[in-house]
């Protein structure tokens, strides 16, 4: 019987086995260290985000980002109301990159920015796109800047209807309904928009449209016939927007900040801090940046397909305004 300890007898003696065992031991140690470092970084990142989000902020300019398709948003509305009451916020920059959205969403932003404007300076900066309901929001501010080649305008209201009657007849599908009145749920998907149904929708669109033209004329200091002539749904560049009076000047945030300093005595060295959208936990901002910004630049919804039910003031690539 051998007196060699069991531990020593279990050790590999083959050179290849010895090398493999040593490599495994080192690899295991490396991954343990890497896991520890990753955990430490994660803890520091969470602590840092918490500290930054709760760090006291002195006097500053708040940035409200309007990105992608616009709809009503109670959280955004509450944030704007809070900015109006926050004495540390000396001005607000509304950064717009949107094709528009629902008429109600545009109206909500227009009214909220108007109330904010009554308490402190508010400037709109249109990036790639500021059309339809997004332009409606922009005119709620004191001054509108856009890039020379930004897309602006598309003043108008839209109601879309799909008549799938022929398709349904082809595949043998018949729609039927019981309604409380002749205009309930009209027009239906299996018939054209005509008669009383079309007149009813037309009156709804016209009511919203006339209000849109009125506020454009009022806020842009245009005679109503001039505003009406620009409200045929056309889009235009930022440069053309300046010429027609829809935009105040060509520029971005730097020009907006210079205007705030010159016209509203806002100190030029104030930091611009994004107040909306609210900072989310985790690393979701990466997807938001890569997805939302690019899609909004093309006039597409920020988070995939979106169905807007009701009246919309929206400009879309490849579609009539």
PDB file of C-alpha atoms in Angstrom:
ATOM      1  CA  UNK A   1       0.000   0.000   0.000  1.00  0.00           C
ATOM      2  CA  UNK A   2       1.300   3.451  -0.898  1.00  0.00           C
ATOM      3  CA  UNK A   3       1.869   6.068   1.813  1.00  0.00           C
ATOM      4  CA  UNK A   4       1.195   8.892  -0.741  1.00  0.00           C
ATOM      5  CA  UNK A   5      -1.618  11.235   0.444  1.00  0.00           C
ATOM      6  CA  UNK A   6      -4.922  10.883  -1.388  1.00  0.00           C
ATOM      7  CA  UNK A   7      -4.780  14.572  -2.484  1.00  0.00           C
ATOM      8  CA  UNK A   8      -1.400  14.081  -4.133  1.00  0.00           C
ATOM      9  CA  UNK A   9      -2.471  10.823  -5.773  1.00  0.00           C
ATOM     10  CA  UNK A  10      -5.457  12.633  -7.371  1.00  0.00           C
ATOM     11  CA  UNK A  11      -3.276  15.243  -9.014  1.00  0.00           C
ATOM     12  CA  UNK A  12      -2.792  14.797 -12.791  1.00  0.00           C
ATOM     13  CA  UNK A  13       0.584  13.552 -13.866  1.00  0.00           C
ATOM     14  CA  UNK A  14       0.146  13.828 -17.614  1.00  0.00           C
ATOM     15  CA  UNK A  15       1.678  17.115 -18.882  1.00  0.00           C
ATOM     16  CA  UNK A  16      -1.416  17.876 -20.986  1.00  0.00           C
ATOM     17  CA  UNK A  17      -3.689  17.277 -18.018  1.00  0.00           C
ATOM     18  CA  UNK A  18      -1.521  19.492 -15.827  1.00  0.00           C
ATOM     19  CA  UNK A  19      -1.707  22.369 -18.355  1.00  0.00           C
ATOM     20  CA  UNK A  20      -5.480  21.931 -18.735  1.00  0.00           C
ATOM     21  CA  UNK A  21      -6.012  21.959 -14.965  1.00  0.00           C
ATOM     22  CA  UNK A  22      -3.889  25.073 -14.518  1.00  0.00           C
ATOM     23  CA  UNK A  23      -5.733  26.850 -17.367  1.00  0.00           C
ATOM     24  CA  UNK A  24      -9.076  25.960 -15.809  1.00  0.00           C
ATOM     25  CA  UNK A  25      -7.953  27.218 -12.381  1.00  0.00           C
ATOM     26  CA  UNK A  26      -6.816  30.556 -13.836  1.00  0.00           C
ATOM     27  CA  UNK A  27      -9.950  30.904 -15.979  1.00  0.00           C
ATOM     28  CA  UNK A  28     -12.182  30.318 -12.965  1.00  0.00           C
ATOM     29  CA  UNK A  29     -10.318  32.958 -11.016  1.00  0.00           C
ATOM     30  CA  UNK A  30     -10.557  35.419 -13.893  1.00  0.00           C
ATOM     31  CA  UNK A  31     -14.327  35.028 -14.218  1.00  0.00           C
ATOM     32  CA  UNK A  32     -14.766  35.409 -10.454  1.00  0.00           C
ATOM     33  CA  UNK A  33     -12.836  38.685 -10.570  1.00  0.00           C
ATOM     34  CA  UNK A  34     -14.780  39.843 -13.639  1.00  0.00           C
ATOM     35  CA  UNK A  35     -18.109  39.069 -11.950  1.00  0.00           C
ATOM     36  CA  UNK A  36     -17.036  41.018  -8.865  1.00  0.00           C
ATOM     37  CA  UNK A  37     -15.982  44.013 -10.968  1.00  0.00           C
ATOM     38  CA  UNK A  38     -19.272  43.933 -12.918  1.00  0.00           C
ATOM     39  CA  UNK A  39     -21.251  43.823  -9.678  1.00  0.00           C
ATOM     40  CA  UNK A  40     -19.250  46.743  -8.283  1.00  0.00           C
ATOM     41  CA  UNK A  41     -19.837  48.791 -11.449  1.00  0.00           C
ATOM     42  CA  UNK A  42     -23.554  48.042 -11.335  1.00  0.00           C
ATOM     43  CA  UNK A  43     -23.793  49.129  -7.699  1.00  0.00           C
ATOM     44  CA  UNK A  44     -21.863  52.326  -8.415  1.00  0.00           C
ATOM     45  CA  UNK A  45     -23.999  53.056 -11.493  1.00  0.00           C
ATOM     46  CA  UNK A  46     -27.244  52.652  -9.551  1.00  0.00           C
ATOM     47  CA  UNK A  47     -25.889  54.750  -6.695  1.00  0.00           C
ATOM     48  CA  UNK A  48     -24.673  57.387  -9.154  1.00  0.00           C
ATOM     49  CA  UNK A  49     -28.003  57.575 -10.971  1.00  0.00           C
ATOM     50  CA  UNK A  50     -29.814  57.871  -7.669  1.00  0.00           C
ATOM     51  CA  UNK A  51     -27.458  60.579  -6.456  1.00  0.00           C
ATOM     52  CA  UNK A  52     -27.693  62.538  -9.709  1.00  0.00           C
ATOM     53  CA  UNK A  53     -31.466  62.308  -9.941  1.00  0.00           C
ATOM     54  CA  UNK A  54     -31.804  63.547  -6.386  1.00  0.00           C
ATOM     55  CA  UNK A  55     -28.984  66.075  -6.415  1.00  0.00           C
ATOM     56  CA  UNK A  56     -30.101  69.633  -5.747  1.00  0.00           C
ATOM     57  CA  UNK A  57     -30.233  71.703  -8.919  1.00  0.00           C
ATOM     58  CA  UNK A  58     -29.670  75.435  -8.854  1.00  0.00           C
ATOM     59  CA  UNK A  59     -31.032  77.930 -11.337  1.00  0.00           C
ATOM     60  CA  UNK A  60     -31.254  76.370 -14.780  1.00  0.00           C
ATOM     61  CA  UNK A  61     -33.157  76.162 -18.063  1.00  0.00           C
ATOM     62  CA  UNK A  62     -35.469  73.177 -18.346  1.00  0.00           C
ATOM     63  CA  UNK A  63     -35.752  71.177 -21.559  1.00  0.00           C
ATOM     64  CA  UNK A  64     -39.045  69.504 -22.494  1.00  0.00           C
ATOM     65  CA  UNK A  65     -38.594  66.992 -25.314  1.00  0.00           C
ATOM     66  CA  UNK A  66     -41.565  66.370 -27.620  1.00  0.00           C
ATOM     67  CA  UNK A  67     -40.448  63.341 -29.600  1.00  0.00           C
ATOM     68  CA  UNK A  68     -42.482  61.009 -31.827  1.00  0.00           C
ATOM     69  CA  UNK A  69     -46.254  60.846 -32.165  1.00  0.00           C
ATOM     70  CA  UNK A  70     -48.144  63.215 -29.865  1.00  0.00           C
ATOM     71  CA  UNK A  71     -51.060  62.139 -27.691  1.00  0.00           C
ATOM     72  CA  UNK A  72     -52.480  63.425 -24.423  1.00  0.00           C
ATOM     73  CA  UNK A  73     -50.248  62.600 -21.460  1.00  0.00           C
ATOM     74  CA  UNK A  74     -51.259  63.379 -17.839  1.00  0.00           C
ATOM     75  CA  UNK A  75     -47.687  62.891 -16.549  1.00  0.00           C
ATOM     76  CA  UNK A  76     -46.272  65.339 -19.102  1.00  0.00           C
ATOM     77  CA  UNK A  77     -49.021  67.834 -18.304  1.00  0.00           C
ATOM     78  CA  UNK A  78     -48.255  67.599 -14.573  1.00  0.00           C
ATOM     79  CA  UNK A  79     -44.541  68.104 -15.246  1.00  0.00           C
ATOM     80  CA  UNK A  80     -45.201  71.280 -17.246  1.00  0.00           C
ATOM     81  CA  UNK A  81     -47.402  72.600 -14.437  1.00  0.00           C
ATOM     82  CA  UNK A  82     -44.592  71.913 -11.950  1.00  0.00           C
ATOM     83  CA  UNK A  83     -42.075  73.758 -14.132  1.00  0.00           C
ATOM     84  CA  UNK A  84     -44.317  76.818 -14.019  1.00  0.00           C
ATOM     85  CA  UNK A  85     -44.131  76.841 -10.209  1.00  0.00           C
ATOM     86  CA  UNK A  86     -40.434  75.953  -9.882  1.00  0.00           C
ATOM     87  CA  UNK A  87     -38.471  79.124  -9.084  1.00  0.00           C
ATOM     88  CA  UNK A  88     -35.171  77.446 -10.014  1.00  0.00           C
ATOM     89  CA  UNK A  89     -36.384  77.099 -13.614  1.00  0.00           C
ATOM     90  CA  UNK A  90     -35.653  80.424 -15.297  1.00  0.00           C
ATOM     91  CA  UNK A  91     -36.812  79.426 -18.792  1.00  0.00           C
ATOM     92  CA  UNK A  92     -37.971  76.406 -20.755  1.00  0.00           C
ATOM     93  CA  UNK A  93     -36.758  75.095 -24.106  1.00  0.00           C
ATOM     94  CA  UNK A  94     -39.247  72.833 -25.907  1.00  0.00           C
ATOM     95  CA  UNK A  95     -37.227  70.515 -28.173  1.00  0.00           C
ATOM     96  CA  UNK A  96     -39.550  69.233 -30.916  1.00  0.00           C
ATOM     97  CA  UNK A  97     -38.982  66.334 -33.289  1.00  0.00           C
ATOM     98  CA  UNK A  98     -42.447  65.082 -34.195  1.00  0.00           C
ATOM     99  CA  UNK A  99     -44.779  64.592 -37.170  1.00  0.00           C
ATOM    100  CA  UNK A 100     -47.769  65.538 -35.014  1.00  0.00           C
ATOM    101  CA  UNK A 101     -50.438  63.294 -33.562  1.00  0.00           C
ATOM    102  CA  UNK A 102     -53.937  63.617 -32.184  1.00  0.00           C
ATOM    103  CA  UNK A 103     -55.638  66.983 -32.236  1.00  0.00           C
ATOM    104  CA  UNK A 104     -56.427  66.604 -28.534  1.00  0.00           C
ATOM    105  CA  UNK A 105     -52.761  65.908 -27.777  1.00  0.00           C
ATOM    106  CA  UNK A 106     -51.678  69.002 -29.716  1.00  0.00           C
ATOM    107  CA  UNK A 107     -54.315  71.124 -28.013  1.00  0.00           C
ATOM    108  CA  UNK A 108     -53.241  69.882 -24.579  1.00  0.00           C
ATOM    109  CA  UNK A 109     -49.635  70.864 -25.254  1.00  0.00           C
ATOM    110  CA  UNK A 110     -50.621  74.222 -26.758  1.00  0.00           C
ATOM    111  CA  UNK A 111     -52.731  75.145 -23.735  1.00  0.00           C
ATOM    112  CA  UNK A 112     -50.180  73.878 -21.199  1.00  0.00           C
ATOM    113  CA  UNK A 113     -47.305  75.760 -22.848  1.00  0.00           C
ATOM    114  CA  UNK A 114     -49.459  78.862 -22.970  1.00  0.00           C
ATOM    115  CA  UNK A 115     -49.999  78.700 -19.208  1.00  0.00           C
ATOM    116  CA  UNK A 116     -46.281  78.089 -18.715  1.00  0.00           C
ATOM    117  CA  UNK A 117     -45.464  81.019 -21.010  1.00  0.00           C
ATOM    118  CA  UNK A 118     -47.473  83.327 -18.757  1.00  0.00           C
ATOM    119  CA  UNK A 119     -45.029  82.660 -15.906  1.00  0.00           C
ATOM    120  CA  UNK A 120     -41.631  82.309 -17.575  1.00  0.00           C
ATOM    121  CA  UNK A 121     -39.970  82.464 -21.010  1.00  0.00           C
ATOM    122  CA  UNK A 122     -40.612  79.465 -23.270  1.00  0.00           C
ATOM    123  CA  UNK A 123     -38.818  78.822 -26.565  1.00  0.00           C
ATOM    124  CA  UNK A 124     -39.469  76.082 -29.134  1.00  0.00           C
ATOM    125  CA  UNK A 125     -36.614  74.484 -31.063  1.00  0.00           C
ATOM    126  CA  UNK A 126     -37.701  72.328 -34.005  1.00  0.00           C
ATOM    127  CA  UNK A 127     -35.136  69.730 -35.002  1.00  0.00           C
ATOM    128  CA  UNK A 128     -35.801  67.526 -38.046  1.00  0.00           C
ATOM    129  CA  UNK A 129     -39.580  67.728 -37.899  1.00  0.00           C
ATOM    130  CA  UNK A 130     -42.255  69.902 -36.331  1.00  0.00           C
ATOM    131  CA  UNK A 131     -45.481  69.474 -38.263  1.00  0.00           C
ATOM    132  CA  UNK A 132     -49.232  69.412 -37.649  1.00  0.00           C
ATOM    133  CA  UNK A 133     -49.968  68.933 -33.916  1.00  0.00           C
ATOM    134  CA  UNK A 134     -46.256  69.423 -33.207  1.00  0.00           C
ATOM    135  CA  UNK A 135     -46.426  72.843 -34.882  1.00  0.00           C
ATOM    136  CA  UNK A 136     -49.596  73.487 -32.883  1.00  0.00           C
ATOM    137  CA  UNK A 137     -47.544  72.931 -29.735  1.00  0.00           C
ATOM    138  CA  UNK A 138     -44.701  75.123 -31.008  1.00  0.00           C
ATOM    139  CA  UNK A 139     -46.902  78.189 -31.455  1.00  0.00           C
ATOM    140  CA  UNK A 140     -47.759  77.980 -27.767  1.00  0.00           C
ATOM    141  CA  UNK A 141     -44.244  79.273 -27.004  1.00  0.00           C
ATOM    142  CA  UNK A 142     -42.756  82.784 -27.106  1.00  0.00           C
ATOM    143  CA  UNK A 143     -40.307  82.144 -29.960  1.00  0.00           C
ATOM    144  CA  UNK A 144     -39.850  79.369 -32.528  1.00  0.00           C
ATOM    145  CA  UNK A 145     -36.473  78.337 -33.924  1.00  0.00           C
ATOM    146  CA  UNK A 146     -36.001  75.700 -36.624  1.00  0.00           C
ATOM    147  CA  UNK A 147     -33.144  74.448 -38.721  1.00  0.00           C
ATOM    148  CA  UNK A 148     -32.962  75.825 -42.232  1.00  0.00           C
ATOM    149  CA  UNK A 149     -33.901  72.384 -43.576  1.00  0.00           C
ATOM    150  CA  UNK A 150     -36.299  71.317 -40.830  1.00  0.00           C
ATOM    151  CA  UNK A 151     -39.778  70.246 -41.961  1.00  0.00           C
ATOM    152  CA  UNK A 152     -42.518  72.461 -40.532  1.00  0.00           C
ATOM    153  CA  UNK A 153     -46.127  73.356 -41.229  1.00  0.00           C
ATOM    154  CA  UNK A 154     -48.753  70.825 -42.337  1.00  0.00           C
ATOM    155  CA  UNK A 155     -51.448  72.927 -40.694  1.00  0.00           C
ATOM    156  CA  UNK A 156     -54.636  70.938 -40.903  1.00  0.00           C
ATOM    157  CA  UNK A 157     -56.829  68.184 -39.487  1.00  0.00           C
ATOM    158  CA  UNK A 158     -57.345  64.698 -40.835  1.00  0.00           C
ATOM    159  CA  UNK A 159     -59.906  61.920 -40.509  1.00  0.00           C
ATOM    160  CA  UNK A 160     -59.095  58.742 -42.418  1.00  0.00           C
ATOM    161  CA  UNK A 161     -61.552  56.056 -43.414  1.00  0.00           C
ATOM    162  CA  UNK A 162     -60.903  52.699 -45.058  1.00  0.00           C
ATOM    163  CA  UNK A 163     -63.637  51.274 -47.266  1.00  0.00           C
ATOM    164  CA  UNK A 164     -63.015  47.534 -47.317  1.00  0.00           C
ATOM    165  CA  UNK A 165     -66.437  46.677 -48.744  1.00  0.00           C
ATOM    166  CA  UNK A 166     -65.169  45.104 -51.970  1.00  0.00           C
ATOM    167  CA  UNK A 167     -62.574  43.030 -50.139  1.00  0.00           C
ATOM    168  CA  UNK A 168     -65.129  41.790 -47.619  1.00  0.00           C
ATOM    169  CA  UNK A 169     -67.528  40.895 -50.442  1.00  0.00           C
ATOM    170  CA  UNK A 170     -64.758  38.937 -52.171  1.00  0.00           C
ATOM    171  CA  UNK A 171     -63.948  36.832 -49.118  1.00  0.00           C
ATOM    172  CA  UNK A 172     -67.571  36.484 -48.110  1.00  0.00           C
ATOM    173  CA  UNK A 173     -67.681  38.550 -44.934  1.00  0.00           C
ATOM    174  CA  UNK A 174     -70.787  40.549 -44.126  1.00  0.00           C
ATOM    175  CA  UNK A 175     -70.794  43.165 -41.346  1.00  0.00           C
ATOM    176  CA  UNK A 176     -74.034  43.867 -39.510  1.00  0.00           C
ATOM    177  CA  UNK A 177     -74.883  45.984 -36.495  1.00  0.00           C
ATOM    178  CA  UNK A 178     -77.669  47.365 -34.338  1.00  0.00           C
ATOM    179  CA  UNK A 179     -77.162  51.070 -33.581  1.00  0.00           C
ATOM    180  CA  UNK A 180     -79.047  53.569 -31.452  1.00  0.00           C
ATOM    181  CA  UNK A 181     -79.031  56.166 -34.239  1.00  0.00           C
ATOM    182  CA  UNK A 182     -78.327  56.509 -37.968  1.00  0.00           C
ATOM    183  CA  UNK A 183     -74.881  58.086 -37.397  1.00  0.00           C
ATOM    184  CA  UNK A 184     -73.712  55.788 -34.596  1.00  0.00           C
ATOM    185  CA  UNK A 185     -70.361  54.168 -35.571  1.00  0.00           C
ATOM    186  CA  UNK A 186     -70.562  55.692 -39.047  1.00  0.00           C
ATOM    187  CA  UNK A 187     -68.955  55.393 -41.527  1.00  0.00           C
ATOM    188  CA  UNK A 188     -68.587  51.619 -41.381  1.00  0.00           C
ATOM    189  CA  UNK A 189     -65.656  49.683 -42.829  1.00  0.00           C
ATOM    190  CA  UNK A 190     -67.776  47.957 -45.485  1.00  0.00           C
ATOM    191  CA  UNK A 191     -69.168  51.078 -47.124  1.00  0.00           C
ATOM    192  CA  UNK A 192     -67.936  54.410 -48.527  1.00  0.00           C
ATOM    193  CA  UNK A 193     -68.058  57.613 -46.494  1.00  0.00           C
ATOM    194  CA  UNK A 194     -71.075  59.348 -47.980  1.00  0.00           C
ATOM    195  CA  UNK A 195     -74.291  61.191 -47.219  1.00  0.00           C
ATOM    196  CA  UNK A 196     -75.048  62.228 -43.641  1.00  0.00           C
ATOM    197  CA  UNK A 197     -72.064  60.316 -42.292  1.00  0.00           C
ATOM    198  CA  UNK A 198     -69.627  62.248 -44.485  1.00  0.00           C
ATOM    199  CA  UNK A 199     -71.297  65.579 -43.639  1.00  0.00           C
ATOM    200  CA  UNK A 200     -71.089  64.803 -39.927  1.00  0.00           C
ATOM    201  CA  UNK A 201     -67.367  63.931 -40.091  1.00  0.00           C
ATOM    202  CA  UNK A 202     -66.747  66.952 -42.310  1.00  0.00           C
ATOM    203  CA  UNK A 203     -68.312  69.264 -39.723  1.00  0.00           C
ATOM    204  CA  UNK A 204     -66.128  67.722 -37.013  1.00  0.00           C
ATOM    205  CA  UNK A 205     -62.947  68.173 -39.054  1.00  0.00           C
ATOM    206  CA  UNK A 206     -63.863  71.736 -40.011  1.00  0.00           C
ATOM    207  CA  UNK A 207     -64.562  72.742 -36.413  1.00  0.00           C
ATOM    208  CA  UNK A 208     -61.094  71.590 -35.324  1.00  0.00           C
ATOM    209  CA  UNK A 209     -59.481  73.065 -38.419  1.00  0.00           C
ATOM    210  CA  UNK A 210     -60.989  76.519 -37.941  1.00  0.00           C
ATOM    211  CA  UNK A 211     -59.707  76.602 -34.361  1.00  0.00           C
ATOM    212  CA  UNK A 212     -56.239  75.600 -35.556  1.00  0.00           C
ATOM    213  CA  UNK A 213     -56.231  78.415 -38.135  1.00  0.00           C
ATOM    214  CA  UNK A 214     -57.445  80.886 -35.518  1.00  0.00           C
ATOM    215  CA  UNK A 215     -54.602  80.163 -33.111  1.00  0.00           C
ATOM    216  CA  UNK A 216     -52.019  80.245 -35.922  1.00  0.00           C
ATOM    217  CA  UNK A 217     -53.285  83.686 -36.973  1.00  0.00           C
ATOM    218  CA  UNK A 218     -53.312  84.916 -33.366  1.00  0.00           C
ATOM    219  CA  UNK A 219     -49.979  83.521 -32.204  1.00  0.00           C
ATOM    220  CA  UNK A 220     -48.060  84.280 -35.421  1.00  0.00           C
ATOM    221  CA  UNK A 221     -49.600  87.728 -35.802  1.00  0.00           C
ATOM    222  CA  UNK A 222     -50.937  86.922 -39.262  1.00  0.00           C
ATOM    223  CA  UNK A 223     -54.098  88.152 -40.915  1.00  0.00           C
ATOM    224  CA  UNK A 224     -56.560  85.267 -40.892  1.00  0.00           C
ATOM    225  CA  UNK A 225     -56.756  85.046 -44.698  1.00  0.00           C
ATOM    226  CA  UNK A 226     -52.953  84.720 -44.762  1.00  0.00           C
ATOM    227  CA  UNK A 227     -53.014  82.019 -42.092  1.00  0.00           C
ATOM    228  CA  UNK A 228     -55.781  80.237 -43.988  1.00  0.00           C
ATOM    229  CA  UNK A 229     -53.768  80.316 -47.209  1.00  0.00           C
ATOM    230  CA  UNK A 230     -50.911  78.519 -45.415  1.00  0.00           C
ATOM    231  CA  UNK A 231     -53.265  75.965 -43.869  1.00  0.00           C
ATOM    232  CA  UNK A 232     -53.768  73.744 -46.907  1.00  0.00           C
ATOM    233  CA  UNK A 233     -51.703  70.937 -45.355  1.00  0.00           C
ATOM    234  CA  UNK A 234     -48.451  71.874 -47.083  1.00  0.00           C
ATOM    235  CA  UNK A 235     -45.107  71.238 -45.464  1.00  0.00           C
ATOM    236  CA  UNK A 236     -42.162  73.583 -45.890  1.00  0.00           C
ATOM    237  CA  UNK A 237     -38.563  74.010 -44.842  1.00  0.00           C
ATOM    238  CA  UNK A 238     -37.547  76.028 -41.819  1.00  0.00           C
ATOM    239  CA  UNK A 239     -36.206  78.726 -44.130  1.00  0.00           C
ATOM    240  CA  UNK A 240     -39.548  78.981 -45.932  1.00  0.00           C
ATOM    241  CA  UNK A 241     -41.253  78.981 -42.547  1.00  0.00           C
ATOM    242  CA  UNK A 242     -39.323  82.106 -41.593  1.00  0.00           C
ATOM    243  CA  UNK A 243     -40.316  83.788 -44.872  1.00  0.00           C
ATOM    244  CA  UNK A 244     -44.011  82.995 -44.396  1.00  0.00           C
ATOM    245  CA  UNK A 245     -44.043  83.961 -40.724  1.00  0.00           C
ATOM    246  CA  UNK A 246     -44.668  80.493 -39.314  1.00  0.00           C
ATOM    247  CA  UNK A 247     -41.184  80.391 -37.764  1.00  0.00           C
ATOM    248  CA  UNK A 248     -39.285  83.223 -36.054  1.00  0.00           C
ATOM    249  CA  UNK A 249     -35.687  82.385 -36.896  1.00  0.00           C
ATOM    250  CA  UNK A 250     -33.283  79.740 -38.139  1.00  0.00           C
ATOM    251  CA  UNK A 251     -31.315  78.117 -35.340  1.00  0.00           C
ATOM    252  CA  UNK A 252     -31.104  75.564 -32.568  1.00  0.00           C
ATOM    253  CA  UNK A 253     -30.627  75.550 -28.812  1.00  0.00           C
ATOM    254  CA  UNK A 254     -27.616  77.877 -28.902  1.00  0.00           C
ATOM    255  CA  UNK A 255     -29.605  80.507 -30.764  1.00  0.00           C
ATOM    256  CA  UNK A 256     -32.567  79.930 -28.444  1.00  0.00           C
ATOM    257  CA  UNK A 257     -30.354  80.467 -25.418  1.00  0.00           C
ATOM    258  CA  UNK A 258     -28.891  83.633 -26.956  1.00  0.00           C
ATOM    259  CA  UNK A 259     -32.429  84.939 -27.551  1.00  0.00           C
ATOM    260  CA  UNK A 260     -33.388  84.192 -23.952  1.00  0.00           C
ATOM    261  CA  UNK A 261     -30.363  86.168 -22.775  1.00  0.00           C
ATOM    262  CA  UNK A 262     -30.955  89.140 -25.095  1.00  0.00           C
ATOM    263  CA  UNK A 263     -34.745  89.370 -24.870  1.00  0.00           C
ATOM    264  CA  UNK A 264     -35.627  87.927 -21.478  1.00  0.00           C
ATOM    265  CA  UNK A 265     -32.499  88.580 -19.399  1.00  0.00           C
ATOM    266  CA  UNK A 266     -31.892  84.871 -18.765  1.00  0.00           C
ATOM    267  CA  UNK A 267     -28.213  84.393 -17.780  1.00  0.00           C
ATOM    268  CA  UNK A 268     -26.265  82.830 -20.637  1.00  0.00           C
ATOM    269  CA  UNK A 269     -24.269  80.473 -18.427  1.00  0.00           C
ATOM    270  CA  UNK A 270     -27.300  78.557 -17.123  1.00  0.00           C
ATOM    271  CA  UNK A 271     -27.241  74.828 -17.776  1.00  0.00           C
ATOM    272  CA  UNK A 272     -30.030  73.265 -19.865  1.00  0.00           C
ATOM    273  CA  UNK A 273     -31.358  70.190 -18.051  1.00  0.00           C
ATOM    274  CA  UNK A 274     -33.878  67.765 -19.554  1.00  0.00           C
ATOM    275  CA  UNK A 275     -37.030  67.683 -17.424  1.00  0.00           C
ATOM    276  CA  UNK A 276     -39.146  65.577 -19.805  1.00  0.00           C
ATOM    277  CA  UNK A 277     -39.221  62.710 -20.502  1.00  0.00           C
ATOM    278  CA  UNK A 278     -38.645  61.631 -16.928  1.00  0.00           C
ATOM    279  CA  UNK A 279     -35.489  59.607 -16.432  1.00  0.00           C
ATOM    280  CA  UNK A 280     -36.262  55.887 -16.438  1.00  0.00           C
ATOM    281  CA  UNK A 281     -34.442  53.269 -14.406  1.00  0.00           C
ATOM    282  CA  UNK A 282     -32.102  50.763 -15.994  1.00  0.00           C
ATOM    283  CA  UNK A 283     -30.503  51.139 -19.407  1.00  0.00           C
ATOM    284  CA  UNK A 284     -33.694  51.677 -21.382  1.00  0.00           C
ATOM    285  CA  UNK A 285     -32.444  55.063 -22.563  1.00  0.00           C
ATOM    286  CA  UNK A 286     -30.200  53.328 -25.098  1.00  0.00           C
ATOM    287  CA  UNK A 287     -33.145  51.856 -26.944  1.00  0.00           C
ATOM    288  CA  UNK A 288     -35.078  55.099 -26.647  1.00  0.00           C
ATOM    289  CA  UNK A 289     -32.238  57.068 -28.196  1.00  0.00           C
ATOM    290  CA  UNK A 290     -31.491  54.672 -31.048  1.00  0.00           C
ATOM    291  CA  UNK A 291     -35.103  53.871 -31.814  1.00  0.00           C
ATOM    292  CA  UNK A 292     -37.121  56.957 -30.962  1.00  0.00           C
ATOM    293  CA  UNK A 293     -34.830  59.609 -32.398  1.00  0.00           C
ATOM    294  CA  UNK A 294     -34.328  57.880 -35.750  1.00  0.00           C
ATOM    295  CA  UNK A 295     -37.993  56.941 -36.177  1.00  0.00           C
ATOM    296  CA  UNK A 296     -39.205  60.403 -35.194  1.00  0.00           C
ATOM    297  CA  UNK A 297     -36.850  61.936 -37.738  1.00  0.00           C
ATOM    298  CA  UNK A 298     -38.686  59.951 -40.412  1.00  0.00           C
ATOM    299  CA  UNK A 299     -42.104  60.898 -39.110  1.00  0.00           C
ATOM    300  CA  UNK A 300     -42.718  57.471 -37.611  1.00  0.00           C
ATOM    301  CA  UNK A 301     -44.027  56.522 -34.146  1.00  0.00           C
ATOM    302  CA  UNK A 302     -41.255  56.130 -31.582  1.00  0.00           C
ATOM    303  CA  UNK A 303     -42.329  52.688 -30.355  1.00  0.00           C
ATOM    304  CA  UNK A 304     -43.541  50.728 -33.349  1.00  0.00           C
ATOM    305  CA  UNK A 305     -46.936  51.010 -34.992  1.00  0.00           C
ATOM    306  CA  UNK A 306     -49.530  53.145 -33.264  1.00  0.00           C
ATOM    307  CA  UNK A 307     -53.192  53.583 -34.056  1.00  0.00           C
ATOM    308  CA  UNK A 308     -54.606  57.032 -33.431  1.00  0.00           C
ATOM    309  CA  UNK A 309     -58.338  56.784 -32.925  1.00  0.00           C
ATOM    310  CA  UNK A 310     -60.188  59.976 -33.804  1.00  0.00           C
ATOM    311  CA  UNK A 311     -59.135  63.275 -35.340  1.00  0.00           C
ATOM    312  CA  UNK A 312     -55.435  63.669 -36.009  1.00  0.00           C
ATOM    313  CA  UNK A 313     -53.184  66.511 -37.035  1.00  0.00           C
ATOM    314  CA  UNK A 314     -50.376  64.439 -38.442  1.00  0.00           C
ATOM    315  CA  UNK A 315     -47.893  64.597 -41.285  1.00  0.00           C
ATOM    316  CA  UNK A 316     -46.555  61.220 -42.401  1.00  0.00           C
ATOM    317  CA  UNK A 317     -43.925  60.296 -44.960  1.00  0.00           C
ATOM    318  CA  UNK A 318     -45.614  59.123 -48.136  1.00  0.00           C
ATOM    319  CA  UNK A 319     -49.113  60.136 -47.105  1.00  0.00           C
ATOM    320  CA  UNK A 320     -51.259  63.147 -47.886  1.00  0.00           C
ATOM    321  CA  UNK A 321     -51.525  65.725 -45.126  1.00  0.00           C
TER     322      UNK A 321
END
